[in-house]
Tab-separated table of C-alpha atoms and ligand atoms in Angstrom:
chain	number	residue	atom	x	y	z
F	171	UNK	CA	122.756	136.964	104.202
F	172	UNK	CA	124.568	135.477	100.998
F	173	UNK	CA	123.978	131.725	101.044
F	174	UNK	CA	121.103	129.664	102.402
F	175	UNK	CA	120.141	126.040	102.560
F	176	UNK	CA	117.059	124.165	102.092
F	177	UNK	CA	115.949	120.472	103.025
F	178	UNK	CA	112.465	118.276	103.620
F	179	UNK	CA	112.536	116.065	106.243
F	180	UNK	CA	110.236	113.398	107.702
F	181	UNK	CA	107.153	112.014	105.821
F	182	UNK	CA	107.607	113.230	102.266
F	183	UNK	CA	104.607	115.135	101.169
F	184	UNK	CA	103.514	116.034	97.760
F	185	UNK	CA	103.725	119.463	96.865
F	186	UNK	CA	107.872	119.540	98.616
F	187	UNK	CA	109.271	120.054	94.985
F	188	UNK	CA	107.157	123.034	93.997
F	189	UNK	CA	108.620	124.399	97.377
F	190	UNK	CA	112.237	124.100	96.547
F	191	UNK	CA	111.776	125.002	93.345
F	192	UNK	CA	110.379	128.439	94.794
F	193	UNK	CA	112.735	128.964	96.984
F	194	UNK	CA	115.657	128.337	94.620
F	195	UNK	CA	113.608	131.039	92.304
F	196	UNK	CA	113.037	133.786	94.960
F	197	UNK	CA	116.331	133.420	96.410
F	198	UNK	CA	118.115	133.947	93.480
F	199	UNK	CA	116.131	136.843	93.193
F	200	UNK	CA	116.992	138.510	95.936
F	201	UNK	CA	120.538	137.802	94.953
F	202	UNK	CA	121.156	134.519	97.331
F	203	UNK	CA	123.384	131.460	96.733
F	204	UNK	CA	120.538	128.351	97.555
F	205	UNK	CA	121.918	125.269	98.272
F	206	UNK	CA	120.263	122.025	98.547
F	207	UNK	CA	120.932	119.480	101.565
F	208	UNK	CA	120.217	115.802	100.531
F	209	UNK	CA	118.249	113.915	102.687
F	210	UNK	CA	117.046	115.767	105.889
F	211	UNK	CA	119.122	116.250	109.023
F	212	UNK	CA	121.186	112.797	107.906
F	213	UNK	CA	122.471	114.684	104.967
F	214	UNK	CA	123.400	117.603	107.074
F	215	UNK	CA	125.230	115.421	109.337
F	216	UNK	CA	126.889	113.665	106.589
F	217	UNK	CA	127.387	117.394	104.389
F	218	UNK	CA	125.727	116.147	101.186
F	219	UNK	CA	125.381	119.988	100.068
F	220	UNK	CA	124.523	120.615	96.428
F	221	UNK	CA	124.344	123.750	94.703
F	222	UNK	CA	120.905	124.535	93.364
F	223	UNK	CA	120.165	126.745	90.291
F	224	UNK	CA	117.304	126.692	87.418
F	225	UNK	CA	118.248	124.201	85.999
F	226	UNK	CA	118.266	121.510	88.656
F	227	UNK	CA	114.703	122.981	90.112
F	228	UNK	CA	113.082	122.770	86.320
F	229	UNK	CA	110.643	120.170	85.461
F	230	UNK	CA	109.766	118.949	89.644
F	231	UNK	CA	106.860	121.141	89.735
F	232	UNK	CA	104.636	118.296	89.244
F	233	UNK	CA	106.586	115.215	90.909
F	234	UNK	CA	105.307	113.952	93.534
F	235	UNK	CA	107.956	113.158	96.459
F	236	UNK	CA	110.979	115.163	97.012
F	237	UNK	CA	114.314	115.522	94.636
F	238	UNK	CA	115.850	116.703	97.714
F	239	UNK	CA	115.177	113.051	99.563
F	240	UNK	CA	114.358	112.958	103.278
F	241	UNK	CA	114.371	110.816	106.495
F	242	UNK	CA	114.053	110.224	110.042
F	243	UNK	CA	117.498	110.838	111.624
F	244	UNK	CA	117.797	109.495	115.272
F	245	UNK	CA	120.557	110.716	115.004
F	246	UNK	CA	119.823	114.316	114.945
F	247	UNK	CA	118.085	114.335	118.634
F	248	UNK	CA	120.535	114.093	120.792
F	249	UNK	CA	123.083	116.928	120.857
F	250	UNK	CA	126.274	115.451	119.212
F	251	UNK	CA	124.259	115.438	116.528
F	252	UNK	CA	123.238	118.357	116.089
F	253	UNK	CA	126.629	119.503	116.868
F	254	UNK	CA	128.119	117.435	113.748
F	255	UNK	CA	125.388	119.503	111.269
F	256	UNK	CA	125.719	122.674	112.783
F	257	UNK	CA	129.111	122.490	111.930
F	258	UNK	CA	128.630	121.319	108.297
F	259	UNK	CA	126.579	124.579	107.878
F	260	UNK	CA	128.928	127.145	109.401
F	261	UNK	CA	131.812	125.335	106.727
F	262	UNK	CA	129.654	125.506	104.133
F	263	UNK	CA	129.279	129.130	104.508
F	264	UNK	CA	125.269	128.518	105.207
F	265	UNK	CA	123.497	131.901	106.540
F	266	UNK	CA	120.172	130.756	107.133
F	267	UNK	CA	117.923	127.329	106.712
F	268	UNK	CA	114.582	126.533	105.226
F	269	UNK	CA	113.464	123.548	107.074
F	270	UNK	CA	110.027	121.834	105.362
F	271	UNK	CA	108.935	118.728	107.056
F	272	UNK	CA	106.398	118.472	110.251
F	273	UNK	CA	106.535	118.668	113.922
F	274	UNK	CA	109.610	116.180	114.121
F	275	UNK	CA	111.826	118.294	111.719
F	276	UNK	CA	110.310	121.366	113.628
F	277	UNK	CA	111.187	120.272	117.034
F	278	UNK	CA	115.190	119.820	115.711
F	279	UNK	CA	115.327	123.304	113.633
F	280	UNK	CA	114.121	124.797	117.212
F	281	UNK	CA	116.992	122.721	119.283
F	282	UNK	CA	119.566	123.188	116.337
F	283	UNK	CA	118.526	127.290	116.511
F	284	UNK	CA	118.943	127.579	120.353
F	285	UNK	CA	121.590	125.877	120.587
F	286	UNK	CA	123.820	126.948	117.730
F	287	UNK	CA	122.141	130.318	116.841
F	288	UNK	CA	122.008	129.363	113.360
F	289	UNK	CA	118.836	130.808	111.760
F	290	UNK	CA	115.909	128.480	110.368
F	291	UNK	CA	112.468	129.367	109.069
F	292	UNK	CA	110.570	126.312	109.163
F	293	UNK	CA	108.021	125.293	105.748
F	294	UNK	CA	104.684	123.002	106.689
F	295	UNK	CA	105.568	119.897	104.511
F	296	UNK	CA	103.486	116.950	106.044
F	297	UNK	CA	100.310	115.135	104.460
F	298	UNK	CA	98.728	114.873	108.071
F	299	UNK	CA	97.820	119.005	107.595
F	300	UNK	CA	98.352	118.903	111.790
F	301	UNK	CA	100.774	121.832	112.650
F	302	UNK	CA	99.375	125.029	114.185
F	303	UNK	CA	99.725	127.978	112.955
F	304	UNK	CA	98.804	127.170	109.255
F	305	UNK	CA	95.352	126.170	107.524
F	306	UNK	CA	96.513	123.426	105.668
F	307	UNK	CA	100.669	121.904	105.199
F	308	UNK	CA	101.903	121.345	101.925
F	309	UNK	CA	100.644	117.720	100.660
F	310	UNK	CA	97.570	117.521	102.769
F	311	UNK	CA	95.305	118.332	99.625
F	312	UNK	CA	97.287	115.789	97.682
F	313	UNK	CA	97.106	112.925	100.021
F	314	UNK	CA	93.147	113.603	100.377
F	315	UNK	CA	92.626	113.648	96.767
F	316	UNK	CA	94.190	110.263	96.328
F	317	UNK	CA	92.115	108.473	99.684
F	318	UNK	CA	89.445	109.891	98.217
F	319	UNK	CA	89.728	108.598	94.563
F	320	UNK	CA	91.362	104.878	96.244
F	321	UNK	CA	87.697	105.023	98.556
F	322	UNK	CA	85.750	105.482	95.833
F	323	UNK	CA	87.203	102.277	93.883
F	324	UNK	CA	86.675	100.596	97.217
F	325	UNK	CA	83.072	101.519	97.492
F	326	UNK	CA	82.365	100.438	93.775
F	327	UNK	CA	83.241	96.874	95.267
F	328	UNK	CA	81.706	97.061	98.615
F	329	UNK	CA	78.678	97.965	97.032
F	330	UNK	CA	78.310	95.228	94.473
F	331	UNK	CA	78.646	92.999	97.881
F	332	UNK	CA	77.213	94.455	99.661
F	333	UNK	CA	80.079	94.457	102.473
F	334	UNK	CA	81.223	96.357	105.353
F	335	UNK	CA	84.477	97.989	104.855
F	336	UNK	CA	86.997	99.469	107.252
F	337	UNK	CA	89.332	101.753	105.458
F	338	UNK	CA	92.203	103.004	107.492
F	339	UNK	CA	93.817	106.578	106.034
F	340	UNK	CA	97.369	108.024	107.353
F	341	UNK	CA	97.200	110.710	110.157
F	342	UNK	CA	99.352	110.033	113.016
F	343	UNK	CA	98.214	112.320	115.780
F	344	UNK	CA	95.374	113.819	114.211
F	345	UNK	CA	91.955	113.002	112.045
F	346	UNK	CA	92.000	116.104	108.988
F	347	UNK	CA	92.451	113.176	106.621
F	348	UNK	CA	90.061	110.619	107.725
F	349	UNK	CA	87.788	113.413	108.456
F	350	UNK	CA	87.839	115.260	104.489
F	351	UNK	CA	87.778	112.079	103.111
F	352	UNK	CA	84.840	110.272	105.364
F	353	UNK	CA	82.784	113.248	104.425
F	354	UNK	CA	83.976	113.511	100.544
F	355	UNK	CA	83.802	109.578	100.232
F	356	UNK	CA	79.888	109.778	101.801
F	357	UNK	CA	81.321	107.204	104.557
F	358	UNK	CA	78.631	106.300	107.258
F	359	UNK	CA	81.474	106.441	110.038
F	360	UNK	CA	84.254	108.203	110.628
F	361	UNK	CA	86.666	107.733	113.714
F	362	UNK	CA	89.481	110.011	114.359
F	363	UNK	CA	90.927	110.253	117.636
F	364	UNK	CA	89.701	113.580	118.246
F	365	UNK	CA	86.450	112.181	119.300
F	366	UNK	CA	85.937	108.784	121.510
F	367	UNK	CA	85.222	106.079	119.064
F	368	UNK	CA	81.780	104.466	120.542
F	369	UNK	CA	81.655	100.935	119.065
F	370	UNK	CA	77.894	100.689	120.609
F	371	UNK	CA	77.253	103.627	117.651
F	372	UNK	CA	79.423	102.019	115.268
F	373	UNK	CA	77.262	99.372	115.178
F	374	UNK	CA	73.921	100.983	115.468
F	375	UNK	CA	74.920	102.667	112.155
F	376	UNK	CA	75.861	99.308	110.154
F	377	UNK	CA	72.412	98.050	111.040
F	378	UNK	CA	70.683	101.043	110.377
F	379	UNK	CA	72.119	101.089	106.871
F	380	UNK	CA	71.035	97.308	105.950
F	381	UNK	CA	73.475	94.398	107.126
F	382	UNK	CA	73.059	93.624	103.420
F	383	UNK	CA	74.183	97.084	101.984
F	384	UNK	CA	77.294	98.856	101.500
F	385	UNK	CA	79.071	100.558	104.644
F	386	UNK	CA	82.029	102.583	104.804
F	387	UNK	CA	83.904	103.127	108.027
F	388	UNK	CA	86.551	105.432	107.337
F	389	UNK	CA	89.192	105.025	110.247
F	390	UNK	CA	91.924	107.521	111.348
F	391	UNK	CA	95.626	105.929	112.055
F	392	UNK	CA	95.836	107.336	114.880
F	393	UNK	CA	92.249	106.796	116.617
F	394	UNK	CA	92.680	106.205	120.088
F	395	UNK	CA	90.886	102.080	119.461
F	396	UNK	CA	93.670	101.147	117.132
F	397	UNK	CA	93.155	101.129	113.448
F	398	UNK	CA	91.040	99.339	110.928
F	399	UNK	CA	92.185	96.000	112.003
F	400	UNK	CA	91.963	96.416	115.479
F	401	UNK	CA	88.206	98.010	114.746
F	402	UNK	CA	87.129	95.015	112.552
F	403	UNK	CA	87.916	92.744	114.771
F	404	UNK	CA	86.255	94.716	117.769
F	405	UNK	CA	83.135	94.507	115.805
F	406	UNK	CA	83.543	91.483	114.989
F	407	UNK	CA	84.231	89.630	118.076
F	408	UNK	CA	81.341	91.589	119.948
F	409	UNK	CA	78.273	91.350	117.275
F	410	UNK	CA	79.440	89.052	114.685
F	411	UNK	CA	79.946	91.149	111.875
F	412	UNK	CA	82.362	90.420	109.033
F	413	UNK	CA	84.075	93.120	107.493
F	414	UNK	CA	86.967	93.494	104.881
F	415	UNK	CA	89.908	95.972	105.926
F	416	UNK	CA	91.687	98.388	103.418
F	417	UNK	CA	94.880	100.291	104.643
F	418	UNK	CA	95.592	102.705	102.479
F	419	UNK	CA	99.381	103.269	103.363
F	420	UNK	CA	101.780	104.976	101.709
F	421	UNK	CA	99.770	105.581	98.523
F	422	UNK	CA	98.348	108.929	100.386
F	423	UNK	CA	102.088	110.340	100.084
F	424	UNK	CA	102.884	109.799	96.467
F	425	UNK	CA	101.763	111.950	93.487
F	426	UNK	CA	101.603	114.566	91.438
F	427	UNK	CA	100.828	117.659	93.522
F	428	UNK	CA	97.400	119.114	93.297
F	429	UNK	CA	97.331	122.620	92.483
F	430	UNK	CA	96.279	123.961	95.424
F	431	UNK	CA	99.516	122.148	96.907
F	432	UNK	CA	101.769	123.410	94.545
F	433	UNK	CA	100.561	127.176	94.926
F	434	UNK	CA	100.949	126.439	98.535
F	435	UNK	CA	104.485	124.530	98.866
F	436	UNK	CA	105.847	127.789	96.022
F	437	UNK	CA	103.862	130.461	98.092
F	438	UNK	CA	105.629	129.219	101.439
F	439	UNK	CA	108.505	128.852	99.530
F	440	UNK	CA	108.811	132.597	98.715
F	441	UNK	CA	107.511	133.446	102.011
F	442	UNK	CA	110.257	131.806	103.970
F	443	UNK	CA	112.950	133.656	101.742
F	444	UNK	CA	111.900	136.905	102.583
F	445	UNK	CA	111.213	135.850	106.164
F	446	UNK	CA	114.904	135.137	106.672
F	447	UNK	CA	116.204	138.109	104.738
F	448	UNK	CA	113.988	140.232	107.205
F	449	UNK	CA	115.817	138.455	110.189
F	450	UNK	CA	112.558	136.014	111.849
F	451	UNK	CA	114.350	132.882	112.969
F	452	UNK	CA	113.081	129.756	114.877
F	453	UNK	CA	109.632	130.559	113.169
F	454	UNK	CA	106.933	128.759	111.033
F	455	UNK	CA	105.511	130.625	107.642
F	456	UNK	CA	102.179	129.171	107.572
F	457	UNK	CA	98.895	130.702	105.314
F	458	UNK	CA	95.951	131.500	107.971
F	459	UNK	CA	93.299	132.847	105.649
F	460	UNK	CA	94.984	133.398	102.895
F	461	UNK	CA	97.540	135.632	104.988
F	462	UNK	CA	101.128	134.874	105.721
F	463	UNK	CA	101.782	134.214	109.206
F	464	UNK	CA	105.249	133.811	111.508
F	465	UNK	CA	104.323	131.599	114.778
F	466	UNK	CA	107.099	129.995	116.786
F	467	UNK	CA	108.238	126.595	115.762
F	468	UNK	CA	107.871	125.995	119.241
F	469	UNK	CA	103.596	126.454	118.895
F	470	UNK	CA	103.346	124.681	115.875
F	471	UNK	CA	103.187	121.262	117.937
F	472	UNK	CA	102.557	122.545	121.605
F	473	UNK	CA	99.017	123.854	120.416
F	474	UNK	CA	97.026	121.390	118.950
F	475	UNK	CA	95.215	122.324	115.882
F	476	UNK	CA	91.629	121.256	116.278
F	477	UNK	CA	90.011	119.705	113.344
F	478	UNK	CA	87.157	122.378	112.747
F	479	UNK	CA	84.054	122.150	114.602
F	480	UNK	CA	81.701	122.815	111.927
F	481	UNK	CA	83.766	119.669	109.774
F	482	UNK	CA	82.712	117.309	113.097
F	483	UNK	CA	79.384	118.289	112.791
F	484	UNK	CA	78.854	118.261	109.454
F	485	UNK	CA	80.330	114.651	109.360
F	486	UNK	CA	77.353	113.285	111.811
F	487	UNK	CA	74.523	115.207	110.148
F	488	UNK	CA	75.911	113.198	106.744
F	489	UNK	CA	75.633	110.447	108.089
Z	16	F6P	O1	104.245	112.001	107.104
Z	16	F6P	C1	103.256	111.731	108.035
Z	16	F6P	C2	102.966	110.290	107.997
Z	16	F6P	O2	102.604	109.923	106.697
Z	16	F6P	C3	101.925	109.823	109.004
Z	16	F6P	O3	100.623	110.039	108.538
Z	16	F6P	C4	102.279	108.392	109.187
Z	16	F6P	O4	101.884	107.932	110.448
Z	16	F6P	C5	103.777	108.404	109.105
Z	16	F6P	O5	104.118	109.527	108.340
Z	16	F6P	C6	104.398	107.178	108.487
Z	16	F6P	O6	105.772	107.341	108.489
Z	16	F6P	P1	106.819	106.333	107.851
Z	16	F6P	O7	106.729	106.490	106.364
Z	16	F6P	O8	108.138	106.786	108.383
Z	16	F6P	O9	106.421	104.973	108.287
């Protein structure tokens, strides 16, 4: 192996930079040409390829987003596709890929592998933290730092109003978010759609902390009711209740990286190098306890990773 690539794809996710610039570092290292493909599988398509070296990976460490850009590429699911890119990297001389992005960009690097035998080592680079096989993805600790600090404005208002306030964080498919920052933010309710939202207990809980106090409902994206909107005006139209709605939105992917994600995005970084040089392929490097694992791109989004028991409970015996 001479020459590899390296791209983010999908949702941006703080923490992306310190991963490139890692595995620019290691690769040339271990004596590897690392080239950079601009923007995701639409740059691959299109063969924006740019030599990276020192220099162009200095002084990211700390940017939030990704210098390497990123999208969604329809065009990349169907096969023609992945055709077109598959034969960008065999002209560009490209010996293995480092793919960082989430389940989407996982679910191509696996089609693009078996069909085109190229190999990829796929990077957890998504703020929603919900791929298997890893603790956390690089960003997640970002993205809940800044809900966290946004909430806490938030509350400093609610409270002098004593107001209701549904706060809706990113998250997809999955509730780590809302469920680290209901607990860090003290919220009195949490809904993710792990659990079944019960709008019955929703309300219970408003009244039993004072109509005329300050509540916090902290609502996942994704819960299976709809989000903070749709949950104000459910409460709303069945007991009266006003409420003021704050979507969070894109702020949660912007940012300098916290440390914690850039240790994570440059550990991975390294990890992936050497996983390539030792021939895995079609494989996630994730951290599970502070080890390095290898699972199959193909588990990271067929098992779902459970938002941890003890986090659940802990949330309702906050509350
Ligand atoms: O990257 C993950 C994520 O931020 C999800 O939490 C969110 O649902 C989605 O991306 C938003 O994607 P987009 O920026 O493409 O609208």
């Amino acid at each position: 192996m001479k020459r590899i690539a390296v791209f983010t794809s999908g949702g941006d996710a703080p923490g992306m930079n310190a991963h490139i610039r890692a595995v620019e570092r290691v690769g040339e290292k271990r004596g590897l040409e690392v080239i950079g493909i601009i923007g995701g599988y639409s740059g691959m398509i299109a063969g924006h390829f740019e030599v990276l070296d020192r220099i162009r990976t200095a002084n990211i460490i700390d940017r939030g987003g990704t210098v390497l850009k990123t999208s969604r590429c329809e065009e990349f699911l169907y096969p023609q596709g992945r055709e077109a890119a598959a034969r960008e990297l065999k002209a560009h001389g490209i010996d293995g890929v480092i793919a960082c992005g989430g389940d989407g960009t996982f679910r191509g690097a696996h089609a693009l592998c078996l069909e085109h035998h190229i190999p990829i080592v796929g990077t957890p680079g998504t703020i929603d933290n919900d791929l298997s096989g890893t603790d956390y993805t690089i960003g997640y600790d970002t993205a809940v730092n800044t809900a966290t600090e946004a909430i806490d404005k938030i509350r400093d208002t609610a409270d002098s109003h004593g107001r209701l306030f549904f706060i809706e964080v990113m998250g997809r498919h999955a509730g780590f978010i809302a469920m680290d920052v209901g607990i860090a933010s003290g919220a009195e309710f949490i809904a993710v759609p792990e659990t079944i939202t019960d709008v019955e207990v929703l309300y219970q809980r408003v009244l039993a902390q004072g109509l005329d106090k300050r509540t916090i409902v902290i609502v996942g994206e994704g819960d299976e009711l709809g989000g903070a909107t749709m949950l104000s005006n459910l409460i709303n139209e069945r007991y009266g209740l006003e409420a003021r709605v704050a979507i969070l939105g894109h702020i949660q992917r912007g940012g300098s990286p916290t440390v914690r994600d850039r240790v994570l995005g440059s550990r991975l970084g390294a990890a992936a190098v050497d996983a390539l040089l030792e021939g895995h392929t079609d494989v996630m490097v994730g951290d599970m306890a502070g080890a390095i694992t290898h699972v199959s791109l193909e588990q990271t989004w067929t098992f779902r990773k459970p938002v941890p028991p003890v986090i659940v409970e802990l949330s309702s015996l906050l509350v």
